[in-house]
Short mmCIF file of C-alpha atoms in Angstrom, two decimals:
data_model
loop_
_atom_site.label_atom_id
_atom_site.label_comp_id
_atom_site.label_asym_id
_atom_site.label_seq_id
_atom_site.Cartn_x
_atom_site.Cartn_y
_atom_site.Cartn_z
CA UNK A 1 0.00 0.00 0.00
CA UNK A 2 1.39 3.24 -1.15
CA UNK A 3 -0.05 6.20 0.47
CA UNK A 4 2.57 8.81 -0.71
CA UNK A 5 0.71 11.52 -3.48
CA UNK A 6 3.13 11.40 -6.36
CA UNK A 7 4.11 15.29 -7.95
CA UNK A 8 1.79 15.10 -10.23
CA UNK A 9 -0.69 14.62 -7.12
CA UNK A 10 0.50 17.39 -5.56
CA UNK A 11 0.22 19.50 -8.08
CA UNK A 12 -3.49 18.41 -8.94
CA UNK A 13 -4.37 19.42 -5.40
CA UNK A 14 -2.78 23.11 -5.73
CA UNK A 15 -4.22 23.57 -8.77
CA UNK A 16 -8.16 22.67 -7.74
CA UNK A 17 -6.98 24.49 -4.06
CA UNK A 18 -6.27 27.69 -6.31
CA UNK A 19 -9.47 27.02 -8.07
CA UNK A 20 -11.78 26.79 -5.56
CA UNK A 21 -10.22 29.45 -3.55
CA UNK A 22 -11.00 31.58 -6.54
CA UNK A 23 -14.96 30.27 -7.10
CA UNK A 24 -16.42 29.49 -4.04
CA UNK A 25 -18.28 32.60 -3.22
CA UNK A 26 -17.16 33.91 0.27
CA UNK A 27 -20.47 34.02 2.00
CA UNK A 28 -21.25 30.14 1.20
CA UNK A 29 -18.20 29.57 2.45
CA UNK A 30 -18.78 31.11 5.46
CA UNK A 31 -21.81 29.46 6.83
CA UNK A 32 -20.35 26.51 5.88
CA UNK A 33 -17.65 26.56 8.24
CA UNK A 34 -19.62 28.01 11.04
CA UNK A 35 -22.35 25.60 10.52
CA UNK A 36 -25.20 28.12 9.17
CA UNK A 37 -28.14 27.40 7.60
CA UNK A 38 -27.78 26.75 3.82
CA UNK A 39 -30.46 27.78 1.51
CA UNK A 40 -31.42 26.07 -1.33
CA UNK A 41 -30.04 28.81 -3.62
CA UNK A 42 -26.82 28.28 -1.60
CA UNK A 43 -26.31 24.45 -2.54
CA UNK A 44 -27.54 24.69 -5.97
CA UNK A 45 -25.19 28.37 -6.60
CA UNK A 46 -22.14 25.72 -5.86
CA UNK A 47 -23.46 23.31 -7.82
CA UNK A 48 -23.70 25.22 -11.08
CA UNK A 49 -20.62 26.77 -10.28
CA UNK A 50 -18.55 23.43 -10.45
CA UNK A 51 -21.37 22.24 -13.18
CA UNK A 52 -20.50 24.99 -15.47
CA UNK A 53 -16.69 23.93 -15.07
CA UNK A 54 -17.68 20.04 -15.74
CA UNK A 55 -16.62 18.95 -12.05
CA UNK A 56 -20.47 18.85 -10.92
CA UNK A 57 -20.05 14.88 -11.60
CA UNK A 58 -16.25 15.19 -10.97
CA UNK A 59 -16.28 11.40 -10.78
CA UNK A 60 -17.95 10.87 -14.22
CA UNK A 61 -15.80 9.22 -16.59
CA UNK A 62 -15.01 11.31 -19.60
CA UNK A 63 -17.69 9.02 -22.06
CA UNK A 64 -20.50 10.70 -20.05
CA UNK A 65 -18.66 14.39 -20.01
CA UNK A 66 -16.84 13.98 -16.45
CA UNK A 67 -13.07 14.90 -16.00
CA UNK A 68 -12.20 11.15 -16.06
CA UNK A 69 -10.12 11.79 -12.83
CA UNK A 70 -8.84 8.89 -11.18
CA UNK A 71 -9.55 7.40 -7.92
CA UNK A 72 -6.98 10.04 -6.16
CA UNK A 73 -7.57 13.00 -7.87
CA UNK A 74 -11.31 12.25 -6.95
CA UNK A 75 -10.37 12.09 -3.16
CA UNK A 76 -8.12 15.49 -3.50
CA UNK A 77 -10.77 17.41 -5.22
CA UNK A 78 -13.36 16.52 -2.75
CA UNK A 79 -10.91 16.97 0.49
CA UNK A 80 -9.41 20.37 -0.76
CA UNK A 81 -13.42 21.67 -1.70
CA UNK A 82 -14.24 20.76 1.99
CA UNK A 83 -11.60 22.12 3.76
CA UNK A 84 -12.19 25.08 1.83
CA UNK A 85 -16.05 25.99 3.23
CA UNK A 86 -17.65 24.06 -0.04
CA UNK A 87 -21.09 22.59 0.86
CA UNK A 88 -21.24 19.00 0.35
CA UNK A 89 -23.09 18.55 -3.49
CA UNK A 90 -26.36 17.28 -3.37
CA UNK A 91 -25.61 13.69 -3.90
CA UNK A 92 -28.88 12.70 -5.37
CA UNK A 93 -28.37 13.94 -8.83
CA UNK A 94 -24.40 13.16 -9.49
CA UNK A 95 -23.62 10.58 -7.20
CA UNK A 96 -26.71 8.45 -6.55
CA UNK A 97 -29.14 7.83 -10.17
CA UNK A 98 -26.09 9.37 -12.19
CA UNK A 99 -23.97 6.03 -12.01
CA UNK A 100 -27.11 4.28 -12.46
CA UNK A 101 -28.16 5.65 -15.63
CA UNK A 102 -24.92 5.19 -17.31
CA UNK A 103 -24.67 1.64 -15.75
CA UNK A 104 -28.22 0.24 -16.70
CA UNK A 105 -30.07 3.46 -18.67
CA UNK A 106 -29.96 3.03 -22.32
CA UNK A 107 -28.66 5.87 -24.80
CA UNK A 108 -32.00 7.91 -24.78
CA UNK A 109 -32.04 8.02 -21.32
CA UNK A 110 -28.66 9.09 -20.82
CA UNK A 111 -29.15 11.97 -23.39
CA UNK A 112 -32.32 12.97 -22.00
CA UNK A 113 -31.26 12.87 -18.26
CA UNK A 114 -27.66 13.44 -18.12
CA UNK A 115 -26.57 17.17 -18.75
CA UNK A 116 -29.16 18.46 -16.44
CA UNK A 117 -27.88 16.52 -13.69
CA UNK A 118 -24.47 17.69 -14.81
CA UNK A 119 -25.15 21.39 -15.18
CA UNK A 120 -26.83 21.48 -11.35
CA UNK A 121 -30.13 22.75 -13.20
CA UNK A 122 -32.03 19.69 -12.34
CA UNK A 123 -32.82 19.12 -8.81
CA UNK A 124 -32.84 15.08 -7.56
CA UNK A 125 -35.10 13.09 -4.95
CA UNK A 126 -34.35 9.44 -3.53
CA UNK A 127 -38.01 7.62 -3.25
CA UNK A 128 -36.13 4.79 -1.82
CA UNK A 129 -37.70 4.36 2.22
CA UNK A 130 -41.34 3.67 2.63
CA UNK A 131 -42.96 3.98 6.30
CA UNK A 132 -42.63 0.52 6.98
CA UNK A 133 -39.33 -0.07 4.62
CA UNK A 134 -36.22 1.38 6.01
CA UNK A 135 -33.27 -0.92 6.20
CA UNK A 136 -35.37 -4.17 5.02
CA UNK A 137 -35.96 -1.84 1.70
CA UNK A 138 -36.58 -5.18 -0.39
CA UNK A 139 -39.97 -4.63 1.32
CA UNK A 140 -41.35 -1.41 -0.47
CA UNK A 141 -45.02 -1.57 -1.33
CA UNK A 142 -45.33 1.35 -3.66
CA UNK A 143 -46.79 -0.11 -6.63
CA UNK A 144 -46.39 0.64 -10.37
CA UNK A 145 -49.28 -1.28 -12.08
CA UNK A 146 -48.32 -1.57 -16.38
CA UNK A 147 -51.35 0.22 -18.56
CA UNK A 148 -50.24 0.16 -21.79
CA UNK A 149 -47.48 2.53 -22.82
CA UNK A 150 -47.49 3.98 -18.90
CA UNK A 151 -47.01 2.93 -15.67
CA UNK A 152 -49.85 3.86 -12.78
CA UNK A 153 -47.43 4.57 -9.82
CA UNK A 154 -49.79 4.46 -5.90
CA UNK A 155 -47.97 4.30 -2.68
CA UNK A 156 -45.54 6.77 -0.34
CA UNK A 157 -42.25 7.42 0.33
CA UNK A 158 -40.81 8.56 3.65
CA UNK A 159 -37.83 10.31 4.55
CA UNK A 160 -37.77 12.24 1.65
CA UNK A 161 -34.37 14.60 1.72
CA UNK A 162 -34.91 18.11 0.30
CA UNK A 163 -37.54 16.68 -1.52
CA UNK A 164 -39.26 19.96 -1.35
CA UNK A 165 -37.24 21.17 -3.64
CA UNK A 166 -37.05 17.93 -5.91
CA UNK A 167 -37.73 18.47 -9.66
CA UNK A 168 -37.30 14.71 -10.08
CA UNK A 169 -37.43 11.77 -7.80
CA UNK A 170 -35.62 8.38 -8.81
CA UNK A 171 -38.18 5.26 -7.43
CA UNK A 172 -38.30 1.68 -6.41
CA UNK A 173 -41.77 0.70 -6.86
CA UNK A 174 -43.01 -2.58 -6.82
CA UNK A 175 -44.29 -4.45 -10.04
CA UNK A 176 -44.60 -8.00 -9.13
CA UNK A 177 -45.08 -9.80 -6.33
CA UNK A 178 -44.14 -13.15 -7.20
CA UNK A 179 -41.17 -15.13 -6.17
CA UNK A 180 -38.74 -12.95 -3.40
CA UNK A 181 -39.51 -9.75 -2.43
CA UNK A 182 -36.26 -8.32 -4.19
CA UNK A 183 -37.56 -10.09 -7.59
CA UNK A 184 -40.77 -7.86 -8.01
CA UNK A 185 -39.02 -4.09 -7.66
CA UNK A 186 -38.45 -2.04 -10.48
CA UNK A 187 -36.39 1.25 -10.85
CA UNK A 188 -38.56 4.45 -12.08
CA UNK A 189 -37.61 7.73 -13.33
CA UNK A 190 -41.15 10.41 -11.96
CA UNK A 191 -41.24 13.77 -12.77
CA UNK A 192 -42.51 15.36 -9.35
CA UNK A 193 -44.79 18.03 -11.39
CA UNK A 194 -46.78 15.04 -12.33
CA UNK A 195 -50.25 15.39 -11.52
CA UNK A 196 -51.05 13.10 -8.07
CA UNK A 197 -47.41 13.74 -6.29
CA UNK A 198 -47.88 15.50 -3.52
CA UNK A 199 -44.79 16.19 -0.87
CA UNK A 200 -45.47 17.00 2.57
CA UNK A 201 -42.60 18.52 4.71
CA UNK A 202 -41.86 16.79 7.80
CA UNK A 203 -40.86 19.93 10.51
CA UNK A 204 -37.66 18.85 12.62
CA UNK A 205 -36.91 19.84 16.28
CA UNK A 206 -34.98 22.88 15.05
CA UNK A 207 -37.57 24.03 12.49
CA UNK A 208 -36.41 23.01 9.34
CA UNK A 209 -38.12 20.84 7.06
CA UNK A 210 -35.07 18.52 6.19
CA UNK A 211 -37.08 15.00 4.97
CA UNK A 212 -40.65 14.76 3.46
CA UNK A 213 -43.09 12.04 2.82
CA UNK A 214 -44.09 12.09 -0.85
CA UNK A 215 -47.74 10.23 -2.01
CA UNK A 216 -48.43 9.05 -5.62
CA UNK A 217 -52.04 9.05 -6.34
CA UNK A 218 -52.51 7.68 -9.44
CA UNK A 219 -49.06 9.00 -10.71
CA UNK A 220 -48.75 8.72 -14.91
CA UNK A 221 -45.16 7.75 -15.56
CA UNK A 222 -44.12 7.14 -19.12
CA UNK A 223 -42.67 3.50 -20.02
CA UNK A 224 -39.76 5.14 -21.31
CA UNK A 225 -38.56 6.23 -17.63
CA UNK A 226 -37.94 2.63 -16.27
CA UNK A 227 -34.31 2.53 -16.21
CA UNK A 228 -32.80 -1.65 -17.14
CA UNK A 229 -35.65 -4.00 -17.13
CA UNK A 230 -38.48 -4.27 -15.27
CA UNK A 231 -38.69 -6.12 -11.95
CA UNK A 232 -34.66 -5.75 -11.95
CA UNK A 233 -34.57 -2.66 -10.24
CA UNK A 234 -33.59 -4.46 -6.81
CA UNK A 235 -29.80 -4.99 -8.51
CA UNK A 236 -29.84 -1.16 -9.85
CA UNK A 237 -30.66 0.34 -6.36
CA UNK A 238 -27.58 -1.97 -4.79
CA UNK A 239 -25.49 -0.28 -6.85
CA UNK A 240 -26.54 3.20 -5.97
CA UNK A 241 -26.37 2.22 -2.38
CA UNK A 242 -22.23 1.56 -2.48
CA UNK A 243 -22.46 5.38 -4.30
CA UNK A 244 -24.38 6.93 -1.31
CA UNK A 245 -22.28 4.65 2.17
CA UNK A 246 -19.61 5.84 0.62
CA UNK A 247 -20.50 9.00 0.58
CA UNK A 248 -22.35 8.92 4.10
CA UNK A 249 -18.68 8.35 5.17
CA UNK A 250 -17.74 11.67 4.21
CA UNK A 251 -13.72 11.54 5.91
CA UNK A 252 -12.84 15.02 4.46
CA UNK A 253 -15.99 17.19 5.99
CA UNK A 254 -14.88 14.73 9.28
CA UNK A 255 -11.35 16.64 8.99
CA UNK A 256 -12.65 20.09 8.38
CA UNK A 257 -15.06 19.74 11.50
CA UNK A 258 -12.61 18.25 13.78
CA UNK A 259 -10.47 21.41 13.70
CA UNK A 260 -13.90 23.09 14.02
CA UNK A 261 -14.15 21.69 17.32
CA UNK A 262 -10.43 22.74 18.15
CA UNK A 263 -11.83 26.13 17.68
CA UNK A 264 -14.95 25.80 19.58
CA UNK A 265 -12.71 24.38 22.55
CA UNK A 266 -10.04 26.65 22.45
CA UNK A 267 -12.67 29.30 22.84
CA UNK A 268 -14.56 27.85 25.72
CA UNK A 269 -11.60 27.05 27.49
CA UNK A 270 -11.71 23.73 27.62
CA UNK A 271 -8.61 22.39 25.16
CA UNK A 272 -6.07 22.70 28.08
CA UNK A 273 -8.51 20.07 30.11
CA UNK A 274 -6.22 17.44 29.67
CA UNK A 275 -9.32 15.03 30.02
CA UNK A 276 -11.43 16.63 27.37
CA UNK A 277 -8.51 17.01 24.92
CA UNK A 278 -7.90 12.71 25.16
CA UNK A 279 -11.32 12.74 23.45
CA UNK A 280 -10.34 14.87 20.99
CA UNK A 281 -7.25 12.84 20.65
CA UNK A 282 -9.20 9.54 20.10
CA UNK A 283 -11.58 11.03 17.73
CA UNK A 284 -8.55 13.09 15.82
CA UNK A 285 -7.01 8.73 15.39
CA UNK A 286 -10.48 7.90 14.53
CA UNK A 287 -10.55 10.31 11.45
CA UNK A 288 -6.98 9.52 10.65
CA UNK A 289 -7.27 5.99 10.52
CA UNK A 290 -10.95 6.15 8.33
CA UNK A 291 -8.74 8.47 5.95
CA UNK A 292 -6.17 5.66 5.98
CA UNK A 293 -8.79 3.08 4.96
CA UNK A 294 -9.89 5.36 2.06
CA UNK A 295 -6.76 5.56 1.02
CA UNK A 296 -6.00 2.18 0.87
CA UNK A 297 -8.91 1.43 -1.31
CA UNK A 298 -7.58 4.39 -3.24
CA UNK A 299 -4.35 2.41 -3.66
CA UNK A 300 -5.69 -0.67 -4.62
CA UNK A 301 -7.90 0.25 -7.46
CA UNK A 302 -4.86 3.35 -8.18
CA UNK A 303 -2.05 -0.52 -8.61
CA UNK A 304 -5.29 -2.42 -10.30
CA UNK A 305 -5.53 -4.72 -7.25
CA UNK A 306 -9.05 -5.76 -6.79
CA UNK A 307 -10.54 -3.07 -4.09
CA UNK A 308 -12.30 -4.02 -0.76
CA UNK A 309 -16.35 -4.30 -0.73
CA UNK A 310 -16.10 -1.76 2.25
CA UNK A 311 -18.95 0.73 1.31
CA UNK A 312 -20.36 -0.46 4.61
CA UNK A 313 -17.63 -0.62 6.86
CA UNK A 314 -16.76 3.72 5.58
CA UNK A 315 -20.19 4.09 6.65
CA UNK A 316 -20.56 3.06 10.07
CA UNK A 317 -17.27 4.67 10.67
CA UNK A 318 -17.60 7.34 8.79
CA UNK A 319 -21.19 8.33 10.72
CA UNK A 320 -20.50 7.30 14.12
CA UNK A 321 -17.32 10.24 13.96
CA UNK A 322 -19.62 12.39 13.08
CA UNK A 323 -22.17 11.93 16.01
CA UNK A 324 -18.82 11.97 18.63
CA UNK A 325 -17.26 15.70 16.78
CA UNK A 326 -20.85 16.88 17.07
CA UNK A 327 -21.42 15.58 21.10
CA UNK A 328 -17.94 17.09 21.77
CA UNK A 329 -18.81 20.60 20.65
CA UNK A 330 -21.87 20.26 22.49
CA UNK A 331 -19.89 18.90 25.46
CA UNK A 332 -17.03 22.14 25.34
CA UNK A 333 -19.77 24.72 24.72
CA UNK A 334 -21.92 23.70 28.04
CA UNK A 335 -25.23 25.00 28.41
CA UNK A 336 -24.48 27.74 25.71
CA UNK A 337 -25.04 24.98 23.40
CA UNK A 338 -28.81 23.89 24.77
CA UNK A 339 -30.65 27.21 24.07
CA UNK A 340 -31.96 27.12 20.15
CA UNK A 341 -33.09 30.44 18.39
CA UNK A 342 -34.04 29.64 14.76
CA UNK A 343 -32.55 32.79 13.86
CA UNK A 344 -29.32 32.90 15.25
CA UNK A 345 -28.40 30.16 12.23
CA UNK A 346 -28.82 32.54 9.56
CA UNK A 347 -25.93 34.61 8.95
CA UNK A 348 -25.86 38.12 9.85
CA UNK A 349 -28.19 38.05 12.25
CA UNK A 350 -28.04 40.41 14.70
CA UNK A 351 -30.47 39.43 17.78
CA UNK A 352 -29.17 38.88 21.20
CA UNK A 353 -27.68 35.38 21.52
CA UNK A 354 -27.15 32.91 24.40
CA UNK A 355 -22.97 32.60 24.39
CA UNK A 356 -20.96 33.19 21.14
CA UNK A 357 -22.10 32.50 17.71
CA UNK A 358 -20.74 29.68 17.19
CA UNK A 359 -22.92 27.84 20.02
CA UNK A 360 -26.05 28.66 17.78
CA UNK A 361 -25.82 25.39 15.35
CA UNK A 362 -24.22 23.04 18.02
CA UNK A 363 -27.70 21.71 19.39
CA UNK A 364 -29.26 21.28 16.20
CA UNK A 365 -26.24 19.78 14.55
CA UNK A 366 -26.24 17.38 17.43
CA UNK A 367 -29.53 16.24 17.34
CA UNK A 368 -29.71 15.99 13.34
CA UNK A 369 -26.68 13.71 13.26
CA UNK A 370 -28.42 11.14 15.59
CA UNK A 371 -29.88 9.93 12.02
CA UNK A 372 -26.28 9.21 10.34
CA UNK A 373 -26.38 5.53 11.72
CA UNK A 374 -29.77 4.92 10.76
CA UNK A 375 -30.28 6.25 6.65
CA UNK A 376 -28.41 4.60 4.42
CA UNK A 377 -28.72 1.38 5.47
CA UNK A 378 -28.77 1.21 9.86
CA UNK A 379 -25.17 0.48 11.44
CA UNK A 380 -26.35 -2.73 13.15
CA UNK A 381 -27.40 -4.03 9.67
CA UNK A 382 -24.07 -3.05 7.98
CA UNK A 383 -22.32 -4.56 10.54
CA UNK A 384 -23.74 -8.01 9.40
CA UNK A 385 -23.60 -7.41 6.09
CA UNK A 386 -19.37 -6.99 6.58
CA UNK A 387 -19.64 -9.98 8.49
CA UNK A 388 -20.62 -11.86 5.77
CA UNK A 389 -19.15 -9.90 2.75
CA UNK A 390 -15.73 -8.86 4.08
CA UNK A 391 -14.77 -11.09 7.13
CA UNK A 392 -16.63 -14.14 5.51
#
């Protein structure tokens, strides 16, 4: 395993550091690394921004209009945009049906579906968890009933993220139930303006409207938008899952947040605790040895070595480090960081606050990353799932 960045590495890096130091508007940057609220015209500004450069799908290959960067230069792009304030993209589009489409769609649908998602001017839902089908997702019930040249799509989805914003939603729906559960789910393409979708925002503790349930009543969806065959769709949404643990895992926003909460406890006081810096200690190993196992995936597909099936195993790391940075800023702020006022997370407000500004976000951060070992696939599911995959 050879974790060394060659100078042809290095040089990538400063050139996309220079790049993004130059693009990434200031004030997007700046809620980003104080943990401010992020409007929807903040995450989709980015994402034209690297769209309009081609980077938007910086892991495309170049047959589908990405840079064709390889394994590292992917890594480096996405560490130096998050150390520099960039918001995480919207995964939905890019990293989640993207791969899909190329993988299984067929030409039309590639055309059709492809530059929007590239641009950043086409706005992505998951309709992947039902009410009763979280991590046992082979369950779904939302059915897609074949009339003629059309499917007749009935049924919810839950957990919805930002689908209030969704132009399109990507959807298992079941069209058979014969044989295994897995057997009868097919993979559908809905355009959310469709008559009989309806999204309902789900209000969080903090008062934001993060997930939404979405109903189909009766939904019209062209033939044309099943993506592979029908009642296949079970293999197509296992291969958008490795996209999205992978991505759940999220090492580089783990580094920029870490020195985040150096900050935080400098501030309060509470980084010459020798006690309360060991925790920071164990979580700073924690993120250094989940960036080592990146890397060594990175070094096995970078020497053609056949890489690890360890989607899984980055996501239960990757989310349980971010539940500990978030408790630990909770933990060095006190009871500055119980108090919430909505409006203290927008930036430049200017109302009295309860302790600095930077306590504002802590509570609500906290609480919102209780979910990061649930979505995606819960923890004590991928656990058994690298049982049996990696360890055998």
């Amino acid at each position: 395993m050879d974790l060394a960045f060659t100078p042809e590495e290095q040089k990538f890096r400063a050139d996309i550091r220079a790049w993004v130091r130059e693009n990434l508007p200031a004030d997007i940057s700046h809620k980003v690394h104080n943990a401010l609220r992020l409007s929807r015209d903040d995450m989709q500004r980015w994402g034209k921004i690297l769209g309009k450069k081609g980077w938007l799908g910086h892991a495309w290959p170049k047959a589908f209009g990405g840079p064709g960067w390889s394994a590292v230069e992917k890594h480096l792009f996405e560490e130096e945009c998050a150390l520099a304030g960039a918001p995480r993209v919207v995964p939905f589009g890019p990293v989640m049906v993207a791969p899909v489409i190329m993988a299984f769609g067929n030409a039309q649908q590639q055309q059709r579906f492809l530059p929007g998602i590239a641009s950043g001017e086409v706005w992505w839902s998951q309709g992947y968890s039902e009410p009763g089908s979280g991590s046992d997702l082979a369950s779904v019930k939302t059915k897609a009933e074949r009339q003629g040249n059309k499917y007749v799509v009935n049924g919810q989805k839950a957990w919805t993220t930002l689908g209030q914003y969704g132009e399109w939603i990507f959807c298992l729906v079941r069209t058979s139930n014969e044989g295994k559960p897995q057997t009868g789910i097919s993979f559908l393409l809905i355009d959310m303006k469709s008559p009989g979708v309806t999204v309902r925002p789900v209000v969080l503790l903090d008062g934001e409207a993060e997930v939404n349930e979405v109903f189909f009543d009766n939904v019209e969806v062209p033939l044309e938008n099943l993506i592979g065959e029908e009642n296949k769709g079970w293999t197509y949404a296992k291969h958008l899952l490795s996209h999205e643990r992978t991505n759940i895992a999220d090492v580089n926003r783990a580094k920029r947040e870490l020195e985040r909460l150096k900050r935080i406890a400098k501030a309060e006081g509470v980084y010459s605790d020798t006690r309360f810096r060991d925790e920071i200690a164990k979580l700073e190993v924690d993120v250094v040895a989940l960036e080592m196992l990146v890397l060594r995936v990175l070094s096995a597909e970078k020497s053609g070595k056949q890489s690890l099936d360890i989607a899984g195993l980055l996501k239960i790391r990757g989310s349980e480090i971010q539940q500990r940075y978030s408790e630990l800023m909770m933990l060095a702020a006190g009871p500055y960081a119980l108090p919430l006022i909505y409006e203290a997370m927008e930036a430049g407000w200017q109302g009295d606050a309860i302790g600095a500004a930077y306590c504002a976000p802590l509570a609500s951060t906290y609480f919102n990353l209780r979910k990061t070992t649930i979505y995606g696939g819960s923890n004590e599911v991928q656990r058994n799932i690298v049982s049996q995959v990696v360890l055998g």
